[in-house]
mmCIF file of C-alpha atoms and ligand atoms in Angstrom:
data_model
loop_
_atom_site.group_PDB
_atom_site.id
_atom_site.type_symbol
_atom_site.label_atom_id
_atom_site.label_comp_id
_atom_site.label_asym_id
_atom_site.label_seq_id
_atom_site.Cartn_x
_atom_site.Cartn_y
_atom_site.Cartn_z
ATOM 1 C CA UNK U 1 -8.772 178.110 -131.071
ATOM 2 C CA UNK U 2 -7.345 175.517 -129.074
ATOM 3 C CA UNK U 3 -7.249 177.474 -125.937
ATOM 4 C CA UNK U 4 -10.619 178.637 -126.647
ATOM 5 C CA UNK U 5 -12.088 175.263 -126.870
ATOM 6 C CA UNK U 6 -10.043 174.089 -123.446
ATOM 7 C CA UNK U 7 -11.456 176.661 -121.328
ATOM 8 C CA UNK U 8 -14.745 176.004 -122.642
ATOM 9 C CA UNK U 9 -14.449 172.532 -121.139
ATOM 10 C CA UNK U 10 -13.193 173.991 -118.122
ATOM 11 C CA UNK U 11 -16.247 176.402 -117.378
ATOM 12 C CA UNK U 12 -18.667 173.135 -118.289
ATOM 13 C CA UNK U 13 -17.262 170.886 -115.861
ATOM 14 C CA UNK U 14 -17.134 173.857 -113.212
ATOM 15 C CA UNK U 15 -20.610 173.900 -113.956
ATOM 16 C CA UNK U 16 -21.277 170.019 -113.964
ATOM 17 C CA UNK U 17 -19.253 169.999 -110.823
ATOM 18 C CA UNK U 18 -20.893 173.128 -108.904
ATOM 19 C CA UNK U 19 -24.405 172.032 -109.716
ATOM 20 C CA UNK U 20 -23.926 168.308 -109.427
ATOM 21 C CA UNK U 21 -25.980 167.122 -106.023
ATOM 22 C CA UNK U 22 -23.955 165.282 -103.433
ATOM 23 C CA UNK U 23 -24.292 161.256 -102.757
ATOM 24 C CA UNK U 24 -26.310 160.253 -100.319
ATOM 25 C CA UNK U 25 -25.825 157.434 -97.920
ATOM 26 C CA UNK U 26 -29.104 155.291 -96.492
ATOM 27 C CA UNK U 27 -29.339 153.013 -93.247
ATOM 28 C CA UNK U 28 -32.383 150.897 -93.066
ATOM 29 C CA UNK U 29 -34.512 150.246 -89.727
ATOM 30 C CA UNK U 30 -34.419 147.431 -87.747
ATOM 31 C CA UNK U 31 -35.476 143.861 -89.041
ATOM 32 C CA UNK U 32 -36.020 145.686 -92.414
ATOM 33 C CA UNK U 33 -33.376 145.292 -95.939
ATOM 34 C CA UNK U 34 -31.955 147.557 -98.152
ATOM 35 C CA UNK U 35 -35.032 146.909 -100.459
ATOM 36 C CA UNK U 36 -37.533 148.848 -98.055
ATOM 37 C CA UNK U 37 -35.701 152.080 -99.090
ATOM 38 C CA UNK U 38 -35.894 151.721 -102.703
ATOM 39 C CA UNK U 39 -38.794 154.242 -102.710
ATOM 40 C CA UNK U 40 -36.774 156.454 -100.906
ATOM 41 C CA UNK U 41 -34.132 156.342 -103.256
ATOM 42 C CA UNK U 42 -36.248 156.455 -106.291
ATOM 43 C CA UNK U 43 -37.906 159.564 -105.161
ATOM 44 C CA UNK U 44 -34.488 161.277 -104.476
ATOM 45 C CA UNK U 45 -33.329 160.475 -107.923
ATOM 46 C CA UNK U 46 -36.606 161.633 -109.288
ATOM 47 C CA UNK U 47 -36.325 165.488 -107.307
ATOM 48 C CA UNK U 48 -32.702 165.372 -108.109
ATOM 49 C CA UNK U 49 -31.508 163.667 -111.149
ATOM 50 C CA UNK U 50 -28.060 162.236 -111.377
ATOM 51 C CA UNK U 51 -28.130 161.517 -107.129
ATOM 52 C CA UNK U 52 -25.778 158.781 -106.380
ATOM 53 C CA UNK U 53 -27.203 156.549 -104.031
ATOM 54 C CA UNK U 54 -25.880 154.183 -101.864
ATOM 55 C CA UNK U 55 -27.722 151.831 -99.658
ATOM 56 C CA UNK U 56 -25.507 149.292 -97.765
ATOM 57 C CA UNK U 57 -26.606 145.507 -97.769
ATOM 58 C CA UNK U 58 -25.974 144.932 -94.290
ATOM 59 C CA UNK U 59 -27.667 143.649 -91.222
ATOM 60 C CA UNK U 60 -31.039 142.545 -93.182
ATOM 61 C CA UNK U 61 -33.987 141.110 -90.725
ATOM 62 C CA UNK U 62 -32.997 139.553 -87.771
ATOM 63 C CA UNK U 63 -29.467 140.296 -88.072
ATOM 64 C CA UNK U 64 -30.276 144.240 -87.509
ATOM 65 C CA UNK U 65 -30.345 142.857 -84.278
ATOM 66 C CA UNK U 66 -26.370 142.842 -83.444
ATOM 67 C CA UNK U 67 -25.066 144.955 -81.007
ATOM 68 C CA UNK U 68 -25.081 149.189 -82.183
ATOM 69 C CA UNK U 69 -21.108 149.338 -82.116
ATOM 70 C CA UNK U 70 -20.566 146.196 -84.324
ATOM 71 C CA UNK U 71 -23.357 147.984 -86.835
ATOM 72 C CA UNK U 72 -21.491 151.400 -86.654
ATOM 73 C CA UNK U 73 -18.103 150.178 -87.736
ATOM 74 C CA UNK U 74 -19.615 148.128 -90.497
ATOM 75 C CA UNK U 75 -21.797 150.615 -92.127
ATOM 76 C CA UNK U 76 -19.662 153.682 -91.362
ATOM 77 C CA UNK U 77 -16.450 151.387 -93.096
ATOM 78 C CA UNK U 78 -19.064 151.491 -95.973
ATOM 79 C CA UNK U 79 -19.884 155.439 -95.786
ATOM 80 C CA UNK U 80 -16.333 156.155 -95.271
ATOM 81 C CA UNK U 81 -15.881 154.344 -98.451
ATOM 82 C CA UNK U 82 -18.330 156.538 -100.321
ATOM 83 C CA UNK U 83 -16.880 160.177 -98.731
ATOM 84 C CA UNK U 84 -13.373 158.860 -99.961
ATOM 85 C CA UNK U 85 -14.663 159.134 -103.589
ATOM 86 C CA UNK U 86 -16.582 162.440 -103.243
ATOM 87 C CA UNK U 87 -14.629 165.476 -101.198
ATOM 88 C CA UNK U 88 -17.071 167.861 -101.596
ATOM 89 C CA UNK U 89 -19.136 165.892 -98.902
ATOM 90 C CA UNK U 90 -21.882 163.498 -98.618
ATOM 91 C CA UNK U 91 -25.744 163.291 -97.222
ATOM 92 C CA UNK U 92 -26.389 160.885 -94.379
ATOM 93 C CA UNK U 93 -29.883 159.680 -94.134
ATOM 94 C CA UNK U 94 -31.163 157.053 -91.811
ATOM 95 C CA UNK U 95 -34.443 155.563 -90.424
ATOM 96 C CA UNK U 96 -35.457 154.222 -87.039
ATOM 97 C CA UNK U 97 -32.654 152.356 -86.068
ATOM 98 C CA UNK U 98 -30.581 153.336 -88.677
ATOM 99 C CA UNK U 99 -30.364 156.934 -87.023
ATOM 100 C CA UNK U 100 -28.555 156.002 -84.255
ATOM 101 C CA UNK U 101 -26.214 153.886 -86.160
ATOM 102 C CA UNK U 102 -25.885 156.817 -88.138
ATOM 103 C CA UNK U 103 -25.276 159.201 -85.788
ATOM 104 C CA UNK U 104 -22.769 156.064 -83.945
ATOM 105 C CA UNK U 105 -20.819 156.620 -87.303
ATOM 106 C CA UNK U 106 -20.647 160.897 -87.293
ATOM 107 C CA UNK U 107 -19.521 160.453 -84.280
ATOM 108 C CA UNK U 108 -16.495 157.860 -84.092
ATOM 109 C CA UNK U 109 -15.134 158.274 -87.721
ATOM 110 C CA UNK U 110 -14.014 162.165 -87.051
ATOM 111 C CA UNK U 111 -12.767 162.093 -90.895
ATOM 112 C CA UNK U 112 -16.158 161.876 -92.165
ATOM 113 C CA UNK U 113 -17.410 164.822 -94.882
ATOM 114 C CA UNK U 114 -21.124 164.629 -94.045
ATOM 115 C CA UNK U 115 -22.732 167.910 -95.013
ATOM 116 C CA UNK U 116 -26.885 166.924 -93.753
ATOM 117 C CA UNK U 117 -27.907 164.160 -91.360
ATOM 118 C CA UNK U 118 -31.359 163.713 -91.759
ATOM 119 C CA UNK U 119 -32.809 161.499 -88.855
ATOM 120 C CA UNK U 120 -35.841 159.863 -89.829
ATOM 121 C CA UNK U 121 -37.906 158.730 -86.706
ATOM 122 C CA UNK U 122 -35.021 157.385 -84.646
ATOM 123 C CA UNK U 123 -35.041 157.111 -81.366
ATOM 124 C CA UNK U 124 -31.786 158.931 -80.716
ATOM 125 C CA UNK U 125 -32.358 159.751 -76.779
ATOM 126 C CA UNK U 126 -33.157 156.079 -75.977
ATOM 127 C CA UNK U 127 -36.264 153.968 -76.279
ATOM 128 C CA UNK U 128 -38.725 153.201 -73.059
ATOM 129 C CA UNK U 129 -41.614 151.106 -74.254
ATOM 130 C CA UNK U 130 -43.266 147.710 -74.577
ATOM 131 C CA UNK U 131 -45.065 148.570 -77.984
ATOM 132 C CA UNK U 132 -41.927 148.686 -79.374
ATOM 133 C CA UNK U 133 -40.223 145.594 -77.352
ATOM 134 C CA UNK U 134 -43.207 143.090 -78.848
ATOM 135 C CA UNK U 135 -41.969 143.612 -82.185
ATOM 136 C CA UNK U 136 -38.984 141.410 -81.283
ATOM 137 C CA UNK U 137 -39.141 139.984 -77.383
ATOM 138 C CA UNK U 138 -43.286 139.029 -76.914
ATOM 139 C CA UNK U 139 -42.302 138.797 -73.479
ATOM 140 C CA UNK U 140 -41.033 141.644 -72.583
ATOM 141 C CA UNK U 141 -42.581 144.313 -70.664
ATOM 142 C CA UNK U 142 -40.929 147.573 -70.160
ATOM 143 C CA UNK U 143 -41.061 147.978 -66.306
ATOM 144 C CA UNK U 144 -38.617 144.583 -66.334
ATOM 145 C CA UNK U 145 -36.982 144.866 -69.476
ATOM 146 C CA UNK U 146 -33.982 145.729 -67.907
ATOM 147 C CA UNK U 147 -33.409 142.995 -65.356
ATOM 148 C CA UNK U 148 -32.540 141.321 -68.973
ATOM 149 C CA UNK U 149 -30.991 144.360 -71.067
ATOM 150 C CA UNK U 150 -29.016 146.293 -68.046
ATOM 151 C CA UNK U 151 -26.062 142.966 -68.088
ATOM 152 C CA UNK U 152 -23.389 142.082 -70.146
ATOM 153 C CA UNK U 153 -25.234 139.122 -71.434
ATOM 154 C CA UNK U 154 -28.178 141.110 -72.642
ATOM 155 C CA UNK U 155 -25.897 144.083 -73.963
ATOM 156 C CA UNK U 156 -25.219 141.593 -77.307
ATOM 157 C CA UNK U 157 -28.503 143.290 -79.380
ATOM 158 C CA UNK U 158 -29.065 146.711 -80.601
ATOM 159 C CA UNK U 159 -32.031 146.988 -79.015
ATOM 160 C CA UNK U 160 -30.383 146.712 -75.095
ATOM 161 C CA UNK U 161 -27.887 149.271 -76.566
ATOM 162 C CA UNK U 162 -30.420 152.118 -76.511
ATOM 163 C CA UNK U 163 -32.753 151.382 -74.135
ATOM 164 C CA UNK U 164 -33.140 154.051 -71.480
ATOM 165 C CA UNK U 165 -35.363 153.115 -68.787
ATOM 166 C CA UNK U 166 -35.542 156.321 -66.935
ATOM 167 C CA UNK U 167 -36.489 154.329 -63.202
ATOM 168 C CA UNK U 168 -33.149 152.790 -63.411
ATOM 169 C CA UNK U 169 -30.472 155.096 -64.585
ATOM 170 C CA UNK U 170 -27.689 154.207 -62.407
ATOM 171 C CA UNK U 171 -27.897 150.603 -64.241
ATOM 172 C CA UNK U 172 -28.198 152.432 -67.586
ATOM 173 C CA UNK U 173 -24.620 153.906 -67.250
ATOM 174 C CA UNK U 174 -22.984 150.638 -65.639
ATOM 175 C CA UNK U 175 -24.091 148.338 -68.099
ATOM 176 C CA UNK U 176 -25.128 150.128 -71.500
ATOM 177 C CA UNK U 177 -22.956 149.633 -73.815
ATOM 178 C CA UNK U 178 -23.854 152.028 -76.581
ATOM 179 C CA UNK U 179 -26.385 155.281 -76.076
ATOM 180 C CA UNK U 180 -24.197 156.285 -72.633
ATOM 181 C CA UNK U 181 -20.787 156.558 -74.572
ATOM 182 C CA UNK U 182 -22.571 158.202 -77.741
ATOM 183 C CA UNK U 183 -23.985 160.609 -75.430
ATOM 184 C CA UNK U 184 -21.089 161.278 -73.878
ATOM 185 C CA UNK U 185 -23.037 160.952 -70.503
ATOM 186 C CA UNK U 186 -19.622 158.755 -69.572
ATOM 187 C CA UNK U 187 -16.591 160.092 -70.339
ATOM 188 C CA UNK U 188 -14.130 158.153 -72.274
ATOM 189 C CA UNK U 189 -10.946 158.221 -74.165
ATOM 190 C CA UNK U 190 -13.115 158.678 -77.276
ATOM 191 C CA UNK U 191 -15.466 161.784 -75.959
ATOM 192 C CA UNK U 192 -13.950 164.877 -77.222
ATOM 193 C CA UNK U 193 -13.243 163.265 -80.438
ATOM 194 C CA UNK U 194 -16.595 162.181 -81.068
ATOM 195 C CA UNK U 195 -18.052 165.318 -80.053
ATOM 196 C CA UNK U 196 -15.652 167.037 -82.749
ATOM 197 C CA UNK U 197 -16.982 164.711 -85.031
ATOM 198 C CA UNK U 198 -20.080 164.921 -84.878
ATOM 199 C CA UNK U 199 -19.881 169.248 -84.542
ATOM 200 C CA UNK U 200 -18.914 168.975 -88.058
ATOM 201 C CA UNK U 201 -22.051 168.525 -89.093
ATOM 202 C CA UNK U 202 -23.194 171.810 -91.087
ATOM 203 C CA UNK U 203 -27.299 170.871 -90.622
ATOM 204 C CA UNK U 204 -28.970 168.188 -88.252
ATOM 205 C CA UNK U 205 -33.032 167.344 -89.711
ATOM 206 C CA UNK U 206 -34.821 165.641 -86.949
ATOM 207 C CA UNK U 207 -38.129 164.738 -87.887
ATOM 208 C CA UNK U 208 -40.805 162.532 -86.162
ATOM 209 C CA UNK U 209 -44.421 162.909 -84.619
ATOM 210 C CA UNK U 210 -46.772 161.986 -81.954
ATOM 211 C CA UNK U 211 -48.513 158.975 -84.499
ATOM 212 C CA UNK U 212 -45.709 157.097 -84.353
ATOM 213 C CA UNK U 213 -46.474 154.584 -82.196
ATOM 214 C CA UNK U 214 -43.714 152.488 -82.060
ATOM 215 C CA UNK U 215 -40.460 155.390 -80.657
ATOM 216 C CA UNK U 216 -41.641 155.638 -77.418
ATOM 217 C CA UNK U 217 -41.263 158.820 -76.256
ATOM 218 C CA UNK U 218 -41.723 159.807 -79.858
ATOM 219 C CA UNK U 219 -39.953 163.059 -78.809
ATOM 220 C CA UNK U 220 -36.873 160.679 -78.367
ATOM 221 C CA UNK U 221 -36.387 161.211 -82.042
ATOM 222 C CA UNK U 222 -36.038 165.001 -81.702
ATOM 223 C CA UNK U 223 -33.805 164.060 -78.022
ATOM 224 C CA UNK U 224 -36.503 164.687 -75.942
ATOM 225 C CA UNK U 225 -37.018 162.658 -73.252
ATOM 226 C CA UNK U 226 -38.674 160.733 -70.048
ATOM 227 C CA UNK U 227 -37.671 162.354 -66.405
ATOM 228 C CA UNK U 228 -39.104 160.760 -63.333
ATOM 229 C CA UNK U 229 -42.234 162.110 -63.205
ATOM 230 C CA UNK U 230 -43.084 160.247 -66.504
ATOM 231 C CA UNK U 231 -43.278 163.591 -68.154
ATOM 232 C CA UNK U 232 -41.051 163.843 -71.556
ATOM 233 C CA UNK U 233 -38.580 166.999 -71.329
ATOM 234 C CA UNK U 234 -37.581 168.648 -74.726
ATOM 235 C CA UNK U 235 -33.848 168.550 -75.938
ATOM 236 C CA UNK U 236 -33.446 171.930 -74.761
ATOM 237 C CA UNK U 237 -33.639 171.515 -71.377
ATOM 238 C CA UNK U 238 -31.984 168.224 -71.065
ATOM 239 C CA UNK U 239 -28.584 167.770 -69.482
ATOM 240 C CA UNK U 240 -27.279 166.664 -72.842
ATOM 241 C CA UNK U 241 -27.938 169.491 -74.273
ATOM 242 C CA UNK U 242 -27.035 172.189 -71.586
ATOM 243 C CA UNK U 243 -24.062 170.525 -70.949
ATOM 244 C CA UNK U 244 -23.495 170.374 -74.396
ATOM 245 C CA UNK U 245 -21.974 166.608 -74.310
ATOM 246 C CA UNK U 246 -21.730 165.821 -77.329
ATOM 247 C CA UNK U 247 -22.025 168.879 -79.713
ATOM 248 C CA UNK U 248 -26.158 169.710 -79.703
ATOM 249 C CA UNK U 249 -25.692 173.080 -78.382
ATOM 250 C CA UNK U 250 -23.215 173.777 -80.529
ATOM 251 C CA UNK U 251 -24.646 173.175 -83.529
ATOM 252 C CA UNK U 252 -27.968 174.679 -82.549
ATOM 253 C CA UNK U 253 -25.973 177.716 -81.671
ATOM 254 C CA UNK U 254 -25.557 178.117 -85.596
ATOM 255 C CA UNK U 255 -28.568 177.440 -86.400
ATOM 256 C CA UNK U 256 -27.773 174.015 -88.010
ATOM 257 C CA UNK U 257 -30.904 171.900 -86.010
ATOM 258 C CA UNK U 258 -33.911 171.582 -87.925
ATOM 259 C CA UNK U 259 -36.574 169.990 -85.971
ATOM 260 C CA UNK U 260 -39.750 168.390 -88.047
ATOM 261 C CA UNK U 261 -43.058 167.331 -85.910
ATOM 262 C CA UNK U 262 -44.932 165.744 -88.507
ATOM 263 C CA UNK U 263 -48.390 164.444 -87.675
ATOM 264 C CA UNK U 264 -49.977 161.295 -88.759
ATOM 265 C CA UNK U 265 -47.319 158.876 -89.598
ATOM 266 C CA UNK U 266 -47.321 155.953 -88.008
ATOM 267 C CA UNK U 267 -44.074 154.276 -87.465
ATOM 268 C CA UNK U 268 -43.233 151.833 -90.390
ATOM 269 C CA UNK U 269 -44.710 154.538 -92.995
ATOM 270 C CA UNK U 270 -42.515 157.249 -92.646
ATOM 271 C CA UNK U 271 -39.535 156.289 -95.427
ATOM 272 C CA UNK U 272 -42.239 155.467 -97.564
ATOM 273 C CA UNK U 273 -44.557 158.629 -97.270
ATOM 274 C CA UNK U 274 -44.234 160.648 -100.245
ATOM 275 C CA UNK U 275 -45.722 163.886 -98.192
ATOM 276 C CA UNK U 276 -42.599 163.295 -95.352
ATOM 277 C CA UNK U 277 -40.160 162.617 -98.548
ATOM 278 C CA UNK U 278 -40.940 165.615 -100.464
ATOM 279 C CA UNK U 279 -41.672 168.256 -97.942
ATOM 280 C CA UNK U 280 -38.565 167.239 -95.249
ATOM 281 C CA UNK U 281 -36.330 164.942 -96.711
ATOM 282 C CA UNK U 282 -35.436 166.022 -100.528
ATOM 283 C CA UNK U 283 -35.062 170.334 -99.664
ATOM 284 C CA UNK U 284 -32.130 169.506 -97.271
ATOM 285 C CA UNK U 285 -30.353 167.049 -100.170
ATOM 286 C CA UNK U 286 -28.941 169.990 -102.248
HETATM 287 C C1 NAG S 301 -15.527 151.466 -102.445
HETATM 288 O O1 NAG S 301 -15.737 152.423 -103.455
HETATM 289 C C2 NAG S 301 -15.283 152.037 -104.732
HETATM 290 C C3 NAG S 301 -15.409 153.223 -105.693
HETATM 291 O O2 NAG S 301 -16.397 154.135 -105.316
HETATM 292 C C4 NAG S 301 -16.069 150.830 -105.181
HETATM 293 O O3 NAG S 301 -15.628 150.390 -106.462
HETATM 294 C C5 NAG S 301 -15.869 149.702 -104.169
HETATM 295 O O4 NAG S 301 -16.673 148.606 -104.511
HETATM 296 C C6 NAG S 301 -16.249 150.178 -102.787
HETATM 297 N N1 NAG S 301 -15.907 149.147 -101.813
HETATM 298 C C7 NAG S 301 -16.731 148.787 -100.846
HETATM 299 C C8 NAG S 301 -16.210 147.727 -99.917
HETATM 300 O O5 NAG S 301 -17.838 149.253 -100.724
HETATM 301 C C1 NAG S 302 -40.299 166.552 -65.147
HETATM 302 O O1 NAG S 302 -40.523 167.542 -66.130
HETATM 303 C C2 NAG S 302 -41.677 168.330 -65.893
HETATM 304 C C3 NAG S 302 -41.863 169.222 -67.114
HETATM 305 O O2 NAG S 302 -40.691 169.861 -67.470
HETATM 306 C C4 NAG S 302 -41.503 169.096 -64.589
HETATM 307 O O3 NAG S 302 -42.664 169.877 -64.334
HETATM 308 C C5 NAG S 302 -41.279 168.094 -63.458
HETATM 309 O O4 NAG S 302 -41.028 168.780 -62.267
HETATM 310 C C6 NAG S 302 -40.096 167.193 -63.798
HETATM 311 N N1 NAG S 302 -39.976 166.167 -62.767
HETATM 312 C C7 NAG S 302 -38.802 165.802 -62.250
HETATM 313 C C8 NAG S 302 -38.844 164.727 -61.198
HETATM 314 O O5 NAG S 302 -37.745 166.296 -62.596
HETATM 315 C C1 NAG S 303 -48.112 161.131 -94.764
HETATM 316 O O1 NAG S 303 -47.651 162.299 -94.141
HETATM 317 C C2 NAG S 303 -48.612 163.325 -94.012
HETATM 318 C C3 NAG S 303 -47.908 164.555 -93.481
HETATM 319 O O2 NAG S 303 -47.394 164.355 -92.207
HETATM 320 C C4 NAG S 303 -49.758 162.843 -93.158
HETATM 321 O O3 NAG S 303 -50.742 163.834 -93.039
HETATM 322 C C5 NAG S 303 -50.359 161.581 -93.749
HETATM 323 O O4 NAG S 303 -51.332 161.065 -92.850
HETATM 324 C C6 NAG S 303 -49.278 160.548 -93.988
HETATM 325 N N1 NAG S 303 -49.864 159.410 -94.686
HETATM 326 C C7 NAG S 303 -49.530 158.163 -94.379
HETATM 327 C C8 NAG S 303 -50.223 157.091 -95.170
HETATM 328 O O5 NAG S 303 -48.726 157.894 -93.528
#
């Protein structure tokens, strides 16, 4: 009887366990809170009841404005915190900004369990625009942005860390401090770790759209991006990817990239479209 009863406990919380869905981990935008994605969150929990969510309280408003290292070791400390408690992995989702943080964190803490990154709009093969500059520098204009962001001085916000002007490249690599070494477009002691890291993945979302308005290329969110004929060449056929720097090939190789054009969202709606939610965000959460 009492055996009976003990592996009846056993098969329940095999079951629990096996159909239980794994935490997920949220990075806000830039100058936005934790609170803008509560909807997010709700909606998760709604699809998938019992999700354990966990949205970080860091780098609210202006401070999302620190440099893209200092925001990688803080939040990933905090994701590292939640895989600890959960080995049979963890979702990564983040928006805008928080994309490239995120992907800053799957690729410098190599002992991360992150199953799906879902990138939400995020510029993640640089940022070229003065739509985009106004919301934080008025007078900034992208043609001379980086006589301020290309120095050591200007390297101190996020912003600087992943701009790419594509008319001054050699600059980019001297004096970017961030989107270079991610990229593993310089090599470092760091590289082949990071791209390990991040190869661990086991699927990639990438979703954005041409309404975007603010990720300029908007392809930079699926890392496409500006050559010098102003024309914006897909991640394919980018040196990036063919060289496989970081782990892109790789991982598309096995199928694991899942792009997303979505049309019609404009830039500061997408975490809060139910449409973009249901459709691309919640089936890759299971
Ligand atoms: C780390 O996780 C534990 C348990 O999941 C939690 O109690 C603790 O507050 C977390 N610490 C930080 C700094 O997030
Ligand atoms: C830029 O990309 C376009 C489209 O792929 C190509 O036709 C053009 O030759 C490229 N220009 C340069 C300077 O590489
Ligand atoms: C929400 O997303 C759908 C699908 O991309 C789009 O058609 C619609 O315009 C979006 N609505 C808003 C308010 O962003």
């Amino acid at each position: 009887m009492k055996l009976q009863f003990f592996v009846y406990v056993c098969a329940l919380l095999c079951i629990m366990h096996c159909v239980a869905y794994k935490p997920v981990v949220l990075i806000h935008g830039v100058m936005a809170a934790k609170g803008s994605l509560m909807l997010l969150a709700n909606r998760i929990k709604q699809a998938h009841p019992g999700t354990e969510i966990y949205v970080s309280d860091r780098f609210n408003g202006w401070s999302s404005l620190v440099s893209m290292w200092h925001q990688v070791k803080a939040f990933g400390s905090d994701m590292m915190n939640v895989s600890a408690s959960h080995p049979n992995g963890i979702h990564l989702i983040g928006f805008s900004q928080g994309g490239l943080i995120a992907r800053g964190i799957l690729e410098s803490f190599p002992g991360h369990n992150v199953k799906t990154f879902i990138s939400l709009s995020s510029p993640q093969a640089g940022q070229y625009g003065t739509k985009f500059l106004h919301l934080f520098f008025p007078n900034l204009w992208k043609k001379t942005a980086y006589e301020l962001f290309y120095s050591e001085v200007g390297q101190y916000t996020s912003v600087a860390n992943y701009w790419n002007d594509p008319y001054h490249q050699s600059l980019y690599y001297r004096y970017s401090a961030f989107l270079p070494q991610l990229n593993n477009e310089i090599i470092t002691s760091q590289s082949e770790s990071q791209l390990a890291s991040f190869t661990s993945l086991e699927r990639l979302v990438l979703i954005g759209g041409p309404d975007d308005g603010v990720i300029t290329p908007w392809q930079s969110s699926h890392f496409g991006y500006y050559n010098l004929s102003d024309e914006v060449v897909e991640m394919r056929n980018r040196d990036i990817y063919t060289k496989d720097l970081f782990g892109l090939k790789a991982l598309d190789k096995f199928g694991k990239i899942t792009t997303i054009v979505c049309n019609g969202v404009q830039h500061f709606d997408w975490h809060l479209n139910l449409t973009v939610i249901d459709n691309h965000v919640i089936p890759y959460l299971d």
